[in-house]
XYZ file of C-alpha atoms in Angstrom:
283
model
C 52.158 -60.078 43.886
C 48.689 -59.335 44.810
C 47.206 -62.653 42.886
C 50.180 -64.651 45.164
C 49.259 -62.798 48.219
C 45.170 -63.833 47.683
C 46.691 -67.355 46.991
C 49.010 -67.161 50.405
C 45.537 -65.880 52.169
C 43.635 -69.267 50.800
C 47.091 -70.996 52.005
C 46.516 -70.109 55.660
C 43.261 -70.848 55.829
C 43.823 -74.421 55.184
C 47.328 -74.166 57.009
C 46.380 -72.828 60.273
C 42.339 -73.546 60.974
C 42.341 -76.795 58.682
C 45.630 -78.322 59.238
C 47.246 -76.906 62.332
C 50.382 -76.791 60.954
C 53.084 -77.038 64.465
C 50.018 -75.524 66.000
C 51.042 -77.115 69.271
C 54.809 -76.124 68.529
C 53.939 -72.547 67.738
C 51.520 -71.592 70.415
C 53.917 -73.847 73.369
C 56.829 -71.443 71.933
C 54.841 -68.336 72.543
C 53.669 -69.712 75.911
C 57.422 -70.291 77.205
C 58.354 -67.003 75.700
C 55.643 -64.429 76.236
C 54.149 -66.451 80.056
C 52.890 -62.875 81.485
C 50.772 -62.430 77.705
C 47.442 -63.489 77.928
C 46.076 -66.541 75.537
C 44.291 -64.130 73.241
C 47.636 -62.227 72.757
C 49.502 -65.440 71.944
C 46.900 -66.406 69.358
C 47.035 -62.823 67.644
C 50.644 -62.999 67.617
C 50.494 -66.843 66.291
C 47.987 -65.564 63.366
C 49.987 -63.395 62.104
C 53.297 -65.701 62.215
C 51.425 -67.396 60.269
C 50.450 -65.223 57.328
C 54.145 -64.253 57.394
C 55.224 -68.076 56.691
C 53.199 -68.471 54.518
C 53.782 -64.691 52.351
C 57.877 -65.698 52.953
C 57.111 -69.034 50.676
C 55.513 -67.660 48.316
C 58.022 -65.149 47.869
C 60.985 -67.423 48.172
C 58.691 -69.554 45.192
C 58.512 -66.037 43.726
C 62.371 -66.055 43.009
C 62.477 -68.078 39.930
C 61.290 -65.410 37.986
C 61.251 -61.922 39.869
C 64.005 -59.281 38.956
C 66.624 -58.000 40.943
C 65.048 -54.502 40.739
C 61.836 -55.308 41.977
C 63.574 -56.881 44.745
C 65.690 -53.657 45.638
C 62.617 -51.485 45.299
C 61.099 -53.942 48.513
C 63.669 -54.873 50.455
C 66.132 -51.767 52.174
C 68.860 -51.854 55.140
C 71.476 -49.557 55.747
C 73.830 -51.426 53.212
C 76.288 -48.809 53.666
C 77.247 -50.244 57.621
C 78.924 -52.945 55.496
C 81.826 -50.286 52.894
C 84.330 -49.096 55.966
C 85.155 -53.063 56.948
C 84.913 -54.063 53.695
C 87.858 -51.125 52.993
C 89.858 -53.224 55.183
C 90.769 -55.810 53.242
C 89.052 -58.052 56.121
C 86.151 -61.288 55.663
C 83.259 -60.622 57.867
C 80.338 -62.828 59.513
C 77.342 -61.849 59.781
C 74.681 -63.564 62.470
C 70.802 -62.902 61.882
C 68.237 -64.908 62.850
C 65.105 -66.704 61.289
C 63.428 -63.237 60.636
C 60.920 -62.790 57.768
C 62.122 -62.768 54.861
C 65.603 -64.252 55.233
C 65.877 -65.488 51.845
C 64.751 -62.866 50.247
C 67.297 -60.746 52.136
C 70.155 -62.783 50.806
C 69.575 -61.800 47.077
C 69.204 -58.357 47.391
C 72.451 -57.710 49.992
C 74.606 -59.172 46.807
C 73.228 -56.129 44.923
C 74.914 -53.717 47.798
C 78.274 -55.404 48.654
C 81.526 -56.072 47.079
C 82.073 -58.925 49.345
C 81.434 -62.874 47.894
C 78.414 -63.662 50.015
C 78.925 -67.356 51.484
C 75.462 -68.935 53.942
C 75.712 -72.017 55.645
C 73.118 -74.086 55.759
C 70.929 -77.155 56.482
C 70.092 -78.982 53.673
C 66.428 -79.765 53.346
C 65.467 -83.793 54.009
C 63.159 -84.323 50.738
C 65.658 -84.685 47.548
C 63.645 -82.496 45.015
C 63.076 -79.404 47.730
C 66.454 -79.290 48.175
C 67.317 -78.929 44.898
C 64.752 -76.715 44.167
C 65.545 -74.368 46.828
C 69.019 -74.461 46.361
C 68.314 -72.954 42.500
C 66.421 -70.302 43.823
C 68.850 -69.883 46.746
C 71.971 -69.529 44.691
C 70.749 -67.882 41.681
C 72.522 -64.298 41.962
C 76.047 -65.835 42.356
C 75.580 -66.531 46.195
C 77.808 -69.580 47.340
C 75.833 -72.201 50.314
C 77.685 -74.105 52.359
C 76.526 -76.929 53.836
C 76.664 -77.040 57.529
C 77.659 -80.423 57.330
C 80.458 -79.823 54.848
C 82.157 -76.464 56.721
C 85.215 -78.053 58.009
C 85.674 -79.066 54.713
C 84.356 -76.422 51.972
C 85.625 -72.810 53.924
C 89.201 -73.398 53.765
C 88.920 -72.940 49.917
C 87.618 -69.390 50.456
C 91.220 -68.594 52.463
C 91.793 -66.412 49.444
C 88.258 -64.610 48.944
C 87.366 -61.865 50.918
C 83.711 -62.869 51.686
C 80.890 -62.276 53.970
C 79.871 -65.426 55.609
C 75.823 -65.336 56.794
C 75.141 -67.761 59.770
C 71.871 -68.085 60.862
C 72.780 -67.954 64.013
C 69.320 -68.877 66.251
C 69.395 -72.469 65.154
C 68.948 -75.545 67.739
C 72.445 -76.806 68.249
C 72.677 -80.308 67.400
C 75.503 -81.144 70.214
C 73.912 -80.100 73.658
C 77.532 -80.822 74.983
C 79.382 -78.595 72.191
C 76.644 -75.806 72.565
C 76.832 -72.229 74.507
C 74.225 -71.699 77.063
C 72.957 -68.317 78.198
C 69.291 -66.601 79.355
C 67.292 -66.246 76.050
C 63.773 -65.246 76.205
C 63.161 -65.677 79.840
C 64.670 -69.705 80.095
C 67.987 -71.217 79.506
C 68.601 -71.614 75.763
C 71.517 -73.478 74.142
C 73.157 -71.693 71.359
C 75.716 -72.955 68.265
C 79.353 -71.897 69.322
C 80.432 -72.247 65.859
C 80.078 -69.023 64.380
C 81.762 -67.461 67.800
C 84.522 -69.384 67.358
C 85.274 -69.391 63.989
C 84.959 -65.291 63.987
C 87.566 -65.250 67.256
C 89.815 -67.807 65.642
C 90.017 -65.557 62.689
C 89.555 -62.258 64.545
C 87.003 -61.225 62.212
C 84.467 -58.185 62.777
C 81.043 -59.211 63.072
C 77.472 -57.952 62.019
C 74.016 -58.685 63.449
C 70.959 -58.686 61.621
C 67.563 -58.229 61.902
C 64.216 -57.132 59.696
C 61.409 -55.812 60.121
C 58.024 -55.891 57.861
C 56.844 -51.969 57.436
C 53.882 -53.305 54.840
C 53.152 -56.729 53.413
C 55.732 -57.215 50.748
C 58.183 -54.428 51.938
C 60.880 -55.618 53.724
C 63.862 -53.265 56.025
C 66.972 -54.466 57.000
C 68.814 -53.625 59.950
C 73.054 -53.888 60.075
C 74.971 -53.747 62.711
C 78.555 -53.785 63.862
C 79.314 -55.807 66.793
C 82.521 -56.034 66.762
C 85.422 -55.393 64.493
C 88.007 -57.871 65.759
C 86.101 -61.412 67.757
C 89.563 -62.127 68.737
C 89.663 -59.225 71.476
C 86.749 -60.594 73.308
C 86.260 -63.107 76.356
C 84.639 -66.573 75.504
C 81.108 -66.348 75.071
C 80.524 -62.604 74.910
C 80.006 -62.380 71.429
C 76.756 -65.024 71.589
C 75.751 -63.496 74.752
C 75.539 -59.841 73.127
C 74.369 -61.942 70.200
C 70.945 -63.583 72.241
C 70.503 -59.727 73.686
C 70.337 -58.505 69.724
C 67.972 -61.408 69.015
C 65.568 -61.256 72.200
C 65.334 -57.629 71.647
C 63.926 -57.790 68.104
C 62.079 -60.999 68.821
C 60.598 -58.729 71.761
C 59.730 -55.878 69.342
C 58.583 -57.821 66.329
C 57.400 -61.289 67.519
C 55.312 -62.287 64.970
C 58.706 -61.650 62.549
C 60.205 -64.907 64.184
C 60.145 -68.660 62.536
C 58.177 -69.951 66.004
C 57.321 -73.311 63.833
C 60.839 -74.800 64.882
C 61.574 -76.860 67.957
C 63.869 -73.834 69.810
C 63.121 -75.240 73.309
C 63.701 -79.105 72.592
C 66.348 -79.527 75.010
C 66.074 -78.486 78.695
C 68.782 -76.905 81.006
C 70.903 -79.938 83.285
C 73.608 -79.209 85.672
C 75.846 -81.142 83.606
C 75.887 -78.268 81.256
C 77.291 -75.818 83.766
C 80.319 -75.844 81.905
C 79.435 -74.070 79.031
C 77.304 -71.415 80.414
C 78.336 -68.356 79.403
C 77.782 -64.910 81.061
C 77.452 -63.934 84.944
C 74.158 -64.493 85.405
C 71.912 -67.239 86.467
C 70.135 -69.765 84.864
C 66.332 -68.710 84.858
C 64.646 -72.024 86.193
């Protein structure tokens, strides 16, 4: 890991002073985000983004040959949060967000869960990354679902008492489909999917987020948000959801994928029917 990491260091220099990789996308995320930090501050926090990008590929590359104990001896969580639902004969969801290192997480939850882990996903444009990631993605018996393919793929799991993982931060892709509420100081839209699905079949629900105590070293943080979706009003699951999220974005903000497009679309009035919550939009 050492030799990778030196590699990863090489790997930013050409990423972030030669390239400028989303430069522009990064630092115009931190701006919307973090308006009262000063420029300097933005750039720190952009740096080391950065060097956690890049260390999360090379780890995800990493996969194809690493063991499963060397991945439980670097990657923790209170994997214990998970036993008393799982006693219940109930599926769960659980909604993280794009929080170093996601896919790393993945592998090493199977280790601590008698649940089938299912992950929906968006499959990657270029043919031979997808497949490749896909290998390393599903190599400890870990099922991905297509995003594309739900409607069609999770009614043969009716039988399987599974944990479904939904990154749940994504861009929505339907504006008009999509839950709006205050995220990070601005009106953000947010996927109703995995609210929905986790009310229609009153599942409990986890949120998830990790933190980075040493380069390498990963910790995992479970929590239950609710044990039954079905008891709660429309839209306060994703509300409490964006809360969970801002909060460890908040405390941890170089942890967070800032590379992707989160602000794309902008608040209109014609959206006013699916905000969610009693406050204000923040104009």
């Amino acid at each position: 890991m050492r030799v990778l990491y030196i590699i990863s260091d090489f790997i930013y220099i050409i990423v972030y002073h030669l390239l400028g990789y989303r430069k522009d996308v990064v630092m115009d995320n931190l701006e919307k985000a973090f308006p009262v930090k000063t420029n300097e501050e933005r750039i720190k926090i952009a740096k080391q983004f950065y060097h956690n990008l890049l260390d999360s590929f090379i780890e995800t590359i990493k996969l194809l040959s690493v063991s499963n104990k060397f991945l439980g001896k670097r990657v923790t969580a209170n994997w214990e949060a998970l036993e008393p639902i799982y006693k219940t004969g109930k599926s769960c969801q659980m909604h993280l967000g794009h929080t170093f290192n996601w896919e790393v997480g993945q592998h090493v939850l199977t280790e601590h869960t008698k649940y089938q882990i299912l992950v929906v996903y968006m499959p990657i444009s270029n043919k031979i990354f997808e497949k490749l990631m896909y290998t390393l993605r599903t190599r400890n018996g870990n099922i991905f679902i297509s995003a594309t393919n739900m409607r069609t793929e999770m009614p043969t799991f009716a039988n399987t008492q599974y944990l479904l993982g939904l990154v749940a931060d994504q861009s929505p892709g339907s504006m008009h489909n999509a839950y709006w509420t205050n995220f990070l100081g601005r009106p953000t839209p947010f996927v109703s999917g995995p609210e929905r699905g986790a009310r229609a079949g009153a599942l409990p629900v986890f949120f998830t987020s990790i933190v980075k105590p040493k380069r390498g070293y990963y910790k995992a943080s479970i929590e239950l948000a609710c044990e039954d979706a079905s008891v709660l009003k429309e839209g306060e699951l994703t509300i409490a959801y964006a809360h969970y999220m801002e909060n460890a974005i908040r405390k941890n903000p170089e942890m967070w994928l800032w590379s992707h497009r989160r602000w794309k679309h902008n608040w209109k009035p014609e959206f006013e029917k699916n905000w969610i919550g009693e406050d204000e939009p923040i104009l």
